[in-house]
């Protein structure tokens, strides 16, 4: 019985917190943890301000991406230069991807972009319309000009479409023969490719062996 009361009390407190946060969003009040992403800190009043040193890294990432330097190469470059992420770790392509689509760098805020389902406490999911979200334009000083931010989004979409076309072509190639895409090299994990060799004999060779 005591456990049931405690659980109900916890649920009630959670609902009250959610209600309070929702009302703040509706009033246009932002709740952002600036320690989780690069480029901003907060002043004595709790308002977001640009961290000029970190902003240089943000601008560098956006500029290099527009020069067609992809996320993986950018991560390798930053690690080579000894630049640390905002949490002090090494760069990954996923970190770069998250920064490039972060609307906060153009001065906007998308509140409740993620949410916690009722039955999954402690876990967050991308909000695809399950709960109401709030978008606030021109909330703070931008690091990246809105025009440049939009150019990056257009380039990201174009590269995504190019990758999809490449995957479709690869899938068509893999389906050319009954064993295509099914044979795996036990040493490197790459797929084996069908090759016609001396006297029209057929062999399946490791992709790494063929390329290198």
GROMACS .gro file of N, CA and C in nm, residues 110-187:
model
  234
  110UNK      N    1   1.366   2.540  -3.072
  110UNK     CA    2   1.255   2.446  -3.092
  110UNK      C    3   1.237   2.370  -2.962
  111UNK      N    4   1.135   2.412  -2.885
  111UNK     CA    5   1.111   2.351  -2.756
  111UNK      C    6   1.032   2.221  -2.769
  112UNK      N    7   1.068   2.123  -2.687
  112UNK     CA    8   1.006   1.991  -2.684
  112UNK      C    9   1.023   1.919  -2.818
  113UNK      N   10   1.144   1.932  -2.871
  113UNK     CA   11   1.180   1.857  -2.991
  113UNK      C   12   1.184   1.707  -2.959
  114UNK      N   13   1.217   1.677  -2.833
  114UNK     CA   14   1.215   1.540  -2.783
  114UNK      C   15   1.120   1.534  -2.663
  115UNK      N   16   1.069   1.416  -2.632
  115UNK     CA   17   0.979   1.401  -2.519
  115UNK      C   18   1.000   1.265  -2.453
  116UNK      N   19   0.949   1.251  -2.332
  116UNK     CA   20   0.959   1.126  -2.257
  116UNK      C   21   0.823   1.058  -2.255
  117UNK      N   22   0.808   0.940  -2.316
  117UNK     CA   23   0.679   0.870  -2.314
  117UNK      C   24   0.639   0.833  -2.172
  118UNK      N   25   0.509   0.821  -2.150
  118UNK     CA   26   0.457   0.791  -2.016
  118UNK      C   27   0.514   0.660  -1.961
  119UNK      N   28   0.524   0.559  -2.045
  119UNK     CA   29   0.565   0.426  -2.000
  119UNK      C   30   0.716   0.404  -2.010
  120UNK      N   31   0.793   0.510  -2.043
  120UNK     CA   32   0.938   0.495  -2.061
  120UNK      C   33   1.010   0.607  -1.986
  121UNK      N   34   0.998   0.609  -1.855
  121UNK     CA   35   1.060   0.714  -1.776
  121UNK      C   36   1.212   0.707  -1.788
  122UNK      N   37   1.272   0.824  -1.806
  122UNK     CA   38   1.418   0.829  -1.818
  122UNK      C   39   1.466   0.814  -1.961
  123UNK      N   40   1.375   0.791  -2.056
  123UNK     CA   41   1.412   0.776  -2.196
  123UNK      C   42   1.342   0.882  -2.280
  124UNK      N   43   1.413   0.936  -2.376
  124UNK     CA   44   1.355   1.039  -2.462
  124UNK      C   45   1.343   0.988  -2.606
  125UNK      N   46   1.244   1.042  -2.676
  125UNK     CA   47   1.222   1.008  -2.817
  125UNK      C   48   1.200   1.136  -2.897
  126UNK      N   49   1.234   1.128  -3.025
  126UNK     CA   50   1.208   1.241  -3.114
  126UNK      C   51   1.058   1.264  -3.124
  127UNK      N   52   1.016   1.387  -3.105
  127UNK     CA   53   0.874   1.423  -3.109
  127UNK      C   54   0.827   1.431  -3.254
  128UNK      N   55   0.745   1.337  -3.294
  128UNK     CA   56   0.689   1.335  -3.430
  128UNK      C   57   0.541   1.372  -3.428
  129UNK      N   58   0.506   1.460  -3.334
  129UNK     CA   59   0.367   1.504  -3.323
  129UNK      C   60   0.292   1.439  -3.209
  130UNK      N   61   0.362   1.352  -3.131
  130UNK     CA   62   0.295   1.287  -3.019
  130UNK      C   63   0.254   1.389  -2.911
  131UNK      N   64   0.339   1.490  -2.891
  131UNK     CA   65   0.307   1.597  -2.797
  131UNK      C   66   0.330   1.730  -2.866
  132UNK      N   67   0.273   1.836  -2.810
  132UNK     CA   68   0.284   1.968  -2.871
  132UNK      C   69   0.425   2.023  -2.855
  133UNK      N   70   0.479   2.082  -2.961
  133UNK     CA   71   0.610   2.145  -2.955
  133UNK      C   72   0.596   2.295  -2.983
  134UNK      N   73   0.700   2.372  -2.952
  134UNK     CA   74   0.694   2.517  -2.962
  134UNK      C   75   0.820   2.567  -3.031
  135UNK      N   76   0.803   2.650  -3.134
  135UNK     CA   77   0.916   2.705  -3.207
  135UNK      C   78   0.923   2.856  -3.185
  136UNK      N   79   1.037   2.903  -3.135
  136UNK     CA   80   1.056   3.045  -3.105
  136UNK      C   81   1.164   3.100  -3.197
  137UNK      N   82   1.128   3.197  -3.279
  137UNK     CA   83   1.222   3.258  -3.372
  137UNK      C   84   1.291   3.379  -3.307
  138UNK      N   85   1.416   3.402  -3.349
  138UNK     CA   86   1.493   3.518  -3.303
  138UNK      C   87   1.494   3.528  -3.150
  139UNK      N   88   1.523   3.418  -3.086
  139UNK     CA   89   1.524   3.415  -2.940
  139UNK      C   90   1.653   3.471  -2.880
  140UNK      N   91   1.764   3.454  -2.953
  140UNK     CA   92   1.893   3.496  -2.900
  140UNK      C   93   1.986   3.530  -3.017
  141UNK      N   94   2.104   3.577  -2.985
  141UNK     CA   95   2.201   3.615  -3.089
  141UNK      C   96   2.247   3.491  -3.166
  142UNK      N   97   2.239   3.494  -3.299
  142UNK     CA   98   2.283   3.378  -3.376
  142UNK      C   99   2.435   3.374  -3.391
  143UNK      N  100   2.488   3.254  -3.405
  143UNK     CA  101   2.629   3.236  -3.439
  143UNK      C  102   2.645   3.223  -3.590
  144UNK      N  103   2.548   3.157  -3.651
  144UNK     CA  104   2.547   3.136  -3.796
  144UNK      C  105   2.430   3.215  -3.855
  145UNK      N  106   2.457   3.290  -3.961
  145UNK     CA  107   2.351   3.367  -4.025
  145UNK      C  108   2.241   3.272  -4.074
  146UNK      N  109   2.113   3.309  -4.057
  146UNK     CA  110   2.003   3.221  -4.100
  146UNK      C  111   2.016   3.176  -4.245
  147UNK      N  112   2.066   3.264  -4.333
  147UNK     CA  113   2.083   3.227  -4.474
  147UNK      C  114   2.184   3.113  -4.489
  148UNK      N  115   2.294   3.122  -4.414
  148UNK     CA  116   2.396   3.017  -4.422
  148UNK      C  117   2.342   2.887  -4.362
  149UNK      N  118   2.267   2.897  -4.253
  149UNK     CA  119   2.209   2.778  -4.190
  149UNK      C  120   2.118   2.706  -4.289
  150UNK      N  121   2.037   2.782  -4.363
  150UNK     CA  122   1.947   2.722  -4.462
  150UNK      C  123   2.026   2.658  -4.576
  151UNK      N  124   2.137   2.719  -4.616
  151UNK     CA  125   2.221   2.661  -4.721
  151UNK      C  126   2.276   2.526  -4.677
  152UNK      N  127   2.313   2.517  -4.551
  152UNK     CA  128   2.365   2.390  -4.498
  152UNK      C  129   2.255   2.284  -4.499
  153UNK      N  130   2.131   2.322  -4.462
  153UNK     CA  131   2.021   2.225  -4.462
  153UNK      C  132   1.992   2.175  -4.604
  154UNK      N  133   1.998   2.265  -4.700
  154UNK     CA  134   1.975   2.226  -4.840
  154UNK      C  135   2.085   2.131  -4.887
  155UNK      N  136   2.209   2.159  -4.848
  155UNK     CA  137   2.320   2.072  -4.887
  155UNK      C  138   2.308   1.936  -4.820
  156UNK      N  139   2.266   1.934  -4.693
  156UNK     CA  140   2.247   1.808  -4.621
  156UNK      C  141   2.141   1.723  -4.691
  157UNK      N  142   2.032   1.788  -4.733
  157UNK     CA  143   1.925   1.716  -4.801
  157UNK      C  144   1.973   1.662  -4.936
  158UNK      N  145   2.051   1.742  -5.009
  158UNK     CA  146   2.102   1.698  -5.138
  158UNK      C  147   2.196   1.578  -5.121
  159UNK      N  148   2.283   1.584  -5.022
  159UNK     CA  149   2.377   1.473  -4.999
  159UNK      C  150   2.302   1.348  -4.955
  160UNK      N  151   2.193   1.368  -4.879
  160UNK     CA  152   2.112   1.254  -4.838
  160UNK      C  153   2.048   1.187  -4.959
  161UNK      N  154   1.996   1.268  -5.051
  161UNK     CA  155   1.935   1.213  -5.173
  161UNK      C  156   2.039   1.142  -5.258
  162UNK      N  157   2.160   1.200  -5.266
  162UNK     CA  158   2.268   1.136  -5.343
  162UNK      C  159   2.304   1.000  -5.283
  163UNK      N  160   2.307   0.994  -5.148
  163UNK     CA  161   2.338   0.866  -5.082
  163UNK      C  162   2.230   0.763  -5.110
  164UNK      N  163   2.104   0.808  -5.107
  164UNK     CA  164   1.994   0.715  -5.133
  164UNK      C  165   2.001   0.659  -5.274
  165UNK      N  166   2.036   0.746  -5.371
  165UNK     CA  167   2.052   0.699  -5.510
  165UNK      C  168   2.165   0.598  -5.518
  166UNK      N  169   2.275   0.627  -5.449
  166UNK     CA  170   2.389   0.535  -5.448
  166UNK      C  171   2.354   0.402  -5.385
  167UNK      N  172   2.275   0.405  -5.277
  167UNK     CA  173   2.234   0.281  -5.212
  167UNK      C  174   2.141   0.200  -5.302
  168UNK      N  175   2.051   0.271  -5.373
  168UNK     CA  176   1.961   0.201  -5.466
  168UNK      C  177   2.040   0.132  -5.577
  169UNK      N  178   2.141   0.203  -5.627
  169UNK     CA  179   2.223   0.143  -5.733
  169UNK      C  180   2.302   0.024  -5.681
  170UNK      N  181   2.352   0.037  -5.558
  170UNK     CA  182   2.428  -0.074  -5.498
  170UNK      C  183   2.336  -0.194  -5.476
  171UNK      N  184   2.211  -0.167  -5.434
  171UNK     CA  185   2.116  -0.276  -5.412
  171UNK      C  186   2.085  -0.348  -5.542
  172UNK      N  187   2.070  -0.270  -5.650
  172UNK     CA  188   2.045  -0.332  -5.781
  172UNK      C  189   2.164  -0.419  -5.821
  173UNK      N  190   2.286  -0.370  -5.791
  173UNK     CA  191   2.406  -0.447  -5.826
  173UNK      C  192   2.413  -0.575  -5.743
  174UNK      N  193   2.375  -0.563  -5.613
  174UNK     CA  194   2.382  -0.679  -5.524
  174UNK      C  195   2.282  -0.788  -5.562
  175UNK      N  196   2.175  -0.750  -5.632
  175UNK     CA  197   2.072  -0.846  -5.668
  175UNK      C  198   2.095  -0.909  -5.806
  176UNK      N  199   2.210  -0.883  -5.864
  176UNK     CA  200   2.236  -0.934  -6.000
  176UNK      C  201   2.251  -1.085  -6.002
  177UNK      N  202   2.306  -1.144  -5.895
  177UNK     CA  203   2.331  -1.288  -5.890
  177UNK      C  204   2.272  -1.345  -5.761
  178UNK      N  205   2.240  -1.474  -5.760
  178UNK     CA  206   2.176  -1.534  -5.642
  178UNK      C  207   2.254  -1.515  -5.512
  179UNK      N  208   2.388  -1.514  -5.519
  179UNK     CA  209   2.470  -1.503  -5.398
  179UNK      C  210   2.515  -1.360  -5.368
  180UNK      N  211   2.475  -1.264  -5.452
  180UNK     CA  212   2.518  -1.125  -5.433
  180UNK      C  213   2.473  -1.072  -5.298
  181UNK      N  214   2.568  -1.015  -5.223
  181UNK     CA  215   2.539  -0.956  -5.094
  181UNK      C  216   2.525  -1.054  -4.980
  182UNK      N  217   2.537  -1.184  -5.008
  182UNK     CA  218   2.518  -1.286  -4.905
  182UNK      C  219   2.649  -1.344  -4.852
  183UNK      N  220   2.757  -1.333  -4.929
  183UNK     CA  221   2.884  -1.390  -4.889
  183UNK      C  222   2.971  -1.284  -4.822
  184UNK      N  223   3.023  -1.316  -4.703
  184UNK     CA  224   3.096  -1.220  -4.621
  184UNK      C  225   3.238  -1.272  -4.595
  185UNK      N  226   3.336  -1.184  -4.606
  185UNK     CA  227   3.474  -1.220  -4.575
  185UNK      C  228   3.488  -1.242  -4.424
  186UNK      N  229   3.541  -1.355  -4.378
  186UNK     CA  230   3.553  -1.381  -4.234
  186UNK      C  231   3.664  -1.300  -4.168
  187UNK      N  232   3.748  -1.233  -4.248
  187UNK     CA  233   3.862  -1.160  -4.192
  187UNK      C  234   3.832  -1.011  -4.173
   0.00000   0.00000   0.00000
